Amino acid sequence: MPTSNSNSSNVKIRQPSLSLSKQEDLLNVQTSYYFKPEDMKLTDKQKFQKLIWDPEHKQFLGRNATSWSKICLFYLVFYGMLAALVAICMWVFFQTLDPRIPKWQMDSSIIGTNPGLGFRPMPTADNAESTLIWFEGSNKTNFNKWVNNLSAFLDKYYTPGKTEKGTASIRKCSYNQPPKRGQVCDFDVRLWGECSPDKFFNYHRNAPCIFLKLNRIYGWVPEYYNDIHDLPENMPDDLKKHIASVKPEERNTIWISCEGENPADIEYLGPISYHPQVQGFPGYYYPYENSEGYLSPLVAVQFLRPVSGIVINIECKAWAKNIKHSRADRTGSVHFELLID
Amino acid sequence: MGKKKEAKPRKLNRKDQSLKRLENFKKEIVTDHHTVPIDVLCSRLETDIERGLSQYKARQLFMETGPNALTPSRKTPEYIKFIKTITEGFSLLLWIGASLCIIAAVIEYVYRKKVDTDNLLLAAVLVLIIIMTGIFMYYQQNKSSKIMDSFATMIPQKAEVIRDGQQITVNVKDLVVGDLVDMKFGDRIPADVRITKSQGFKVDNSSITGENEPLLRTNQCTNENILETRNVAFFSTNAVEGTAQGIVIMCGDHTVMGKIAGLTARLHPSITPLARELNRFMTIITFWAVILGIIFGVASIAIGYPWIDSALFIIGIIVSNVPEGLLATVTLSLTVTAKKMALKNCLVKNLEAVETLGSTNVVCSDKTGTLTQNKMTVCHLWYNGDVVQADISEDQYDARKYTETPGFDILIRCATLCNRAEFINTRTPRKYIMKWEVRGDASEAAILKFIELTRLEGDPDEFRKAHKKLIELPFNSTSKIQLSIHALANNCLMVMKGAPERILERCKTIFINDDVEELSDELRQTCEKACFELAARGERILGFCDMEMKDTYTYSYPFTIDPLPNFPTEGLRFVGFISLIDPPRPEVHNAVETCKTAGIKVIMVTGDHPVTAKAIAKEVGIITTDSIEDAALFYNADHDETKDAIVVSGTTLRELQQDELDAILYTYNEIVFARTSPTQKLQIVEGLQRLKNIVAVTGDGVNDSPALKKADIGIAMGISGSEVSQQSADMILMDDNFASIITGIEEGRKIFDNLKKSIVYVLASNIAELAPCLMFIVCNIPLPLGILAILCIDVLTDMLPAISLAYEKAESDIMKRTPRNPNVDNLVTFRLYFLAYCHIGVLEACAGFFVYFLIMYEYGFKPNRLFGLRPEWDTYYINDLEDSYGQEWSYEERKQLEYTCSTAFMIAVVVCQWGDVLACKTRLNSIMVQGMTNWFMNVSILIETLLAIFLTYTPYMSYLKFYPVGLHCWLYALPFSGLILLFDEYRKFCIRNYPRGYFYRETYY
């Protein structure tokens, strides 16, 4: 049997004949169809090298220069056209959208009608995902990062019109003089009193100011608790008293309240003072309609004598009839911790 | 085992070992059970030549040796099979993904004491997918193997045994060595039996040797070699004539048959081309996925992502790259095809074999029983100086041409009387005479059927009764004649048949030209010429002559043939020849033709005589030319190089060297191998495989089984095929219809085509899944497509359409193109990737991002805002992220927006996949030509859509990060879907019209 090596000695050796030479040709023809004979001799490594760069045919990854340039050109054109097509499609669709007014608003959008409450200063990136405000009042470099954070955030309030260009008509508003269409209200930074960058927001005195802000939602109009007889039961008594003490025309306000989360926290937290005097976001700032120069109203909450060395859990809430408080979704209320060393 | 270890097991691989065994096969069977005197044997086996074994002894032996049956090849335990299915291929990648998820979750828990539900959910889903596909594949495999198991146990058999002097009937598997068995014609020999008594007992050893020549079995030992001696009948061969009694000398696996069966079981079949292709594909995908995953994982860590995020990229990239549904698609499409084949009476034992048939480019076919019916049939008659074609149709329309002619009745009378065959059953329905069962020798049976068809003399049985047989000299191989004397009305008639030259030499006169003439030398030559002509067609010729005996020999004359006939047996009247042939199956010719148009070489490999082989080969179209090379001349210088066909006999083959055989196999398009042994069959198959051919072997005998096993696909005959051959084969033609092979080839090619289509379809969505991950890392946009959404696309929405492509009907050119070249035409080629990734995939990704950016804009985030937004977007404590309209989004709100976009992205992909699946329906034809008749696909598109709707709009899907999106999101992707379809139509148009153009070269897969 010709197949086995052990028998090869038994096989009689025939003279090379014409047929054998012909057969060589045949096998050559055949191998050129099935596999290149020179490829057969190569090791896997050599085959791989040949695939990467074949010096004989000047082929890189199985293609020569012409082939590569052709295919590159094809894809250049093809993708160019595709990109143009997508761009055109996008442009056409974007024409249907107003650059100033979002297509989906409030309940038709995902943003909904229940704005989130936010606070400043923000915890820094090195302590991400934490809501702890931790500083040493005696160490300037330590609390300065919080102060700088706040200063940066409040920059546009101190220099109105800096971020927005030109045409905004900014005016002073009051409860009696709400802004007309196209106008935006300015914000009197003096209302924050103690909580000013000049005074390091009182961080150096261990009586830090935390600024609260309500998320802007296009077109959202708050429904105020402006009737002192119609206040929710879970509203803190301090706030109720405050509302009663406020002039009736100033009661169109989204009220703000801050408390320690637990009785112990309340005790550690001590007295709180709110700036401006009317403890909340004045109603004339709403609705937000993406007018240029619009500034969100802010409330500065100052914790006057918090106990040092203990983490105090604080929860602040915004009060309006159409704000629901959800700790999980972080809407209508905000939670943070305060730790003063 | 011990021997194996000594013989350098590392050097010799399994194949070599098997080959060695095969070559040593004949030497292996060394025994003297057939040579020793019978009483020695009896005492050795403790049996008795008259009374058989005692019941007790038989029972005892049975306990010791076990049942007389071939042990099936050892089976892998079920749980191992299952574990295999869930650890093979892509499952491994998915396991990696799942474990990454779990590791991430564990570390998250250890460091932050936070249970990471997202990663755990992902891990659970991944494991679920692995187990589900595993169960599905296991179920499919189990189902197909069960079919085969039931098939194997279909044939319980009985044997007549004498034990304690009592004749009893037992199951064949209860036989033990030493049993005295009775056998008669029609039985299958129950074990290897040494004959003790015989009355004209003949067996057909074709299941061992491939030759269906009836061989006489007597109690005489005629050869040292057990395979050659006359006093042994072999297990599983058939008794065709006479009765016999004998002693069982070998049982079960020790029988000759058992050894051959064991031999074939040890020959491991080569890995199927489909499995090879799938492995290749899996390797490529695995490398691609792992490399991409590592590159991006490392890159993202280098850029400064937390490693948890980086792990997420890796998982995302792996998950999006792995076509989770592919193996299920493969298994299912194979099963679908196997079922379809079963309807056409093809039993597919090995699922992947179906595809193998499609890539076959050489079919090696056995002749007897495969190409031919394995039924002797009267083919030509020669009488009165003319050759006529015998009409064996039921209506006997053509027979009228000759039934009326003089001389025919004389021939038929002679043939009727000089014939020992009888019909077994009552012949009530005068239909399907060719299928009636006949007792007796094959050629006599054929003649009897022919007579019954013509019914010239009425019922042949009646006719014989009317002419009582006075004496008979049965056919024997020395005299090669058979004669009998019958009583006529007044005198006696001697009829004789036999080998033509023996008959002619006993004749003095001839019936020719409607008269009786002296048989001159000239006439004798005419007869011989006719005889040669018929013989050249591969037919077996019988001569007939008769003589009305002189008055002295009345029916009361005491005729005797012992020791010598007491009557003259010469000077007879020659009446004609009847030639017989084993006719080719009617469907074979067309099938061979179709094979040739499909670029498939059909080679005949037979154990039969070259002349017969050549004749049949010509008849069925394997050889189409008259210039046939004689292989004996091949290695001489003077052989004719122009010839296209060659006939190689076994003896020549033995002399050929391996490379010469290869050259023959390569050079000639039409090849016939005659007088080949089982080893040579194997050698031919190996030669073909050496030339990188994909070889299909068809056969029915045990002698074919090594070749069947060695072939890339073995095809056995269901009715006429022997058990062993069926066991070795991958496919069984239950109705012995050769044309089913054509269906098989077509189905196999279709599978391959459709699998490619399916892969293009599945791969296309990968880019749309991968691109979001890349954009997420590179452009820092909020994640456009979540990992769960990717999984849902891969295993839910994409699954059914991908499978439905398996139901796609074949394209117009499927049987007109040449078989695929296994070295070049891979399942997945560069072109296929190009098309799927760079064309369709990119379009889909465009659609996805288009929808993503649009929706983000609609909700307030303009594209320019999105770039670079990711770090803030994904930061939990930032609860007031500003959008382009100055609105501020809380974390939960924007995450919901992200998931909404992800859902919209998924819907965009689903919508694009509509276009994709329609584009993938064809590789060449326009969809207009192909039509939309694939209802499975139409329904699957609907289900795909419904699934997407379900995922999007079911209330609690928000747990899986799916949020309802507006209906308009569906419309945004629609133009892209249309574009995919249109572009692909254009591409196919170019391929059809510019067959060497750019699109053909770069994208025709």
GROMACS .gro file of N, CA and C in nm, chain B residues 31 73 147 195 274 324 343 359 372 382 458 514 530 566 616 620 628 669 684 740 760 845 847 890 896 933:
model
   78
  372THR      N    1  -0.793  -1.882   1.255
  372THR     CA    2  -0.868  -1.979   1.332
  372THR      C    3  -0.858  -2.113   1.261
  414SER      N    4  -2.090   0.126   1.928
  414SER     CA    5  -1.976   0.204   1.976
  414SER      C    6  -2.014   0.274   2.106
  488ILE      N    7  -3.353   0.914   1.681
  488ILE     CA    8  -3.404   0.861   1.554
  488ILE      C    9  -3.318   0.743   1.512
  536ILE      N   10  -2.064  -2.532   0.839
  536ILE     CA   11  -2.172  -2.614   0.784
  536ILE      C   12  -2.143  -2.762   0.814
  615LEU      N   13  -1.857   2.165   0.755
  615LEU     CA   14  -1.936   2.269   0.823
  615LEU      C   15  -1.878   2.296   0.961
  665GLU      N   16  -2.486   3.532   1.958
  665GLU     CA   17  -2.533   3.431   2.052
  665GLU      C   18  -2.627   3.330   1.987
  684LEU      N   19  -3.856   1.358   0.495
  684LEU     CA   20  -3.978   1.348   0.416
  684LEU      C   21  -3.947   1.289   0.279
  700SER      N   22  -2.122   2.056  -0.019
  700SER     CA   23  -1.991   2.099  -0.067
  700SER      C   24  -1.917   1.986  -0.135
  713THR      N   25  -2.742   0.030  -0.944
  713THR     CA   26  -2.830  -0.070  -1.004
  713THR      C   27  -2.929  -0.118  -0.899
  723TRP      N   28  -3.200  -1.326  -2.789
  723TRP     CA   29  -3.147  -1.349  -2.924
  723TRP      C   30  -3.205  -1.481  -2.971
  799GLY      N   31  -4.912  -1.940  -2.107
  799GLY     CA   32  -5.000  -1.941  -1.990
  799GLY      C   33  -4.916  -1.937  -1.865
  855ASP      N   34  -3.684  -1.894  -3.933
  855ASP     CA   35  -3.810  -1.966  -3.915
  855ASP      C   36  -3.798  -2.114  -3.948
  871ALA      N   37  -2.302  -1.254  -3.177
  871ALA     CA   38  -2.414  -1.197  -3.100
  871ALA      C   39  -2.384  -1.205  -2.951
  907ASN      N   40  -2.779  -4.160  -1.898
  907ASN     CA   41  -2.802  -4.274  -1.986
  907ASN      C   42  -2.884  -4.234  -2.107
  957ILE      N   43  -2.251  -0.046  -1.736
  957ILE     CA   44  -2.346   0.025  -1.649
  957ILE      C   45  -2.307   0.173  -1.641
  961VAL      N   46  -2.564   0.475  -1.722
  961VAL     CA   47  -2.613   0.576  -1.629
  961VAL      C   48  -2.547   0.712  -1.653
  969ILE      N   49  -1.228   0.529  -2.410
  969ILE     CA   50  -1.202   0.501  -2.270
  969ILE      C   51  -1.060   0.451  -2.252
 1010ASN      N   52  -1.211   1.286  -1.588
 1010ASN     CA   53  -1.340   1.330  -1.536
 1010ASN      C   54  -1.434   1.214  -1.513
 1025ILE      N   55  -0.903   0.485  -0.249
 1025ILE     CA   56  -0.952   0.581  -0.349
 1025ILE      C   57  -1.007   0.704  -0.279
 1081SER      N   58  -3.224   1.093  -0.448
 1081SER     CA   59  -3.232   1.168  -0.323
 1081SER      C   60  -3.101   1.238  -0.295
 1101VAL      N   61  -2.446   3.703   0.771
 1101VAL     CA   62  -2.443   3.844   0.730
 1101VAL      C   63  -2.548   3.921   0.809
 1186ALA      N   64  -2.581   5.147   1.200
 1186ALA     CA   65  -2.530   5.232   1.307
 1186ALA      C   66  -2.571   5.377   1.283
 1188ALA      N   67  -2.834   5.479   1.130
 1188ALA     CA   68  -2.975   5.491   1.165
 1188ALA      C   69  -2.990   5.505   1.316
 1231SER      N   70  -3.244   6.608   3.663
 1231SER     CA   71  -3.194   6.529   3.776
 1231SER      C   72  -3.136   6.398   3.723
 1237GLN      N   73  -3.340   5.809   3.273
 1237GLN     CA   74  -3.459   5.761   3.202
 1237GLN      C   75  -3.453   5.804   3.056
 1274THR      N   76  -4.223   3.458  -0.055
 1274THR     CA   77  -4.303   3.341  -0.021
 1274THR      C   78  -4.252   3.268   0.103
   0.00000   0.00000   0.00000
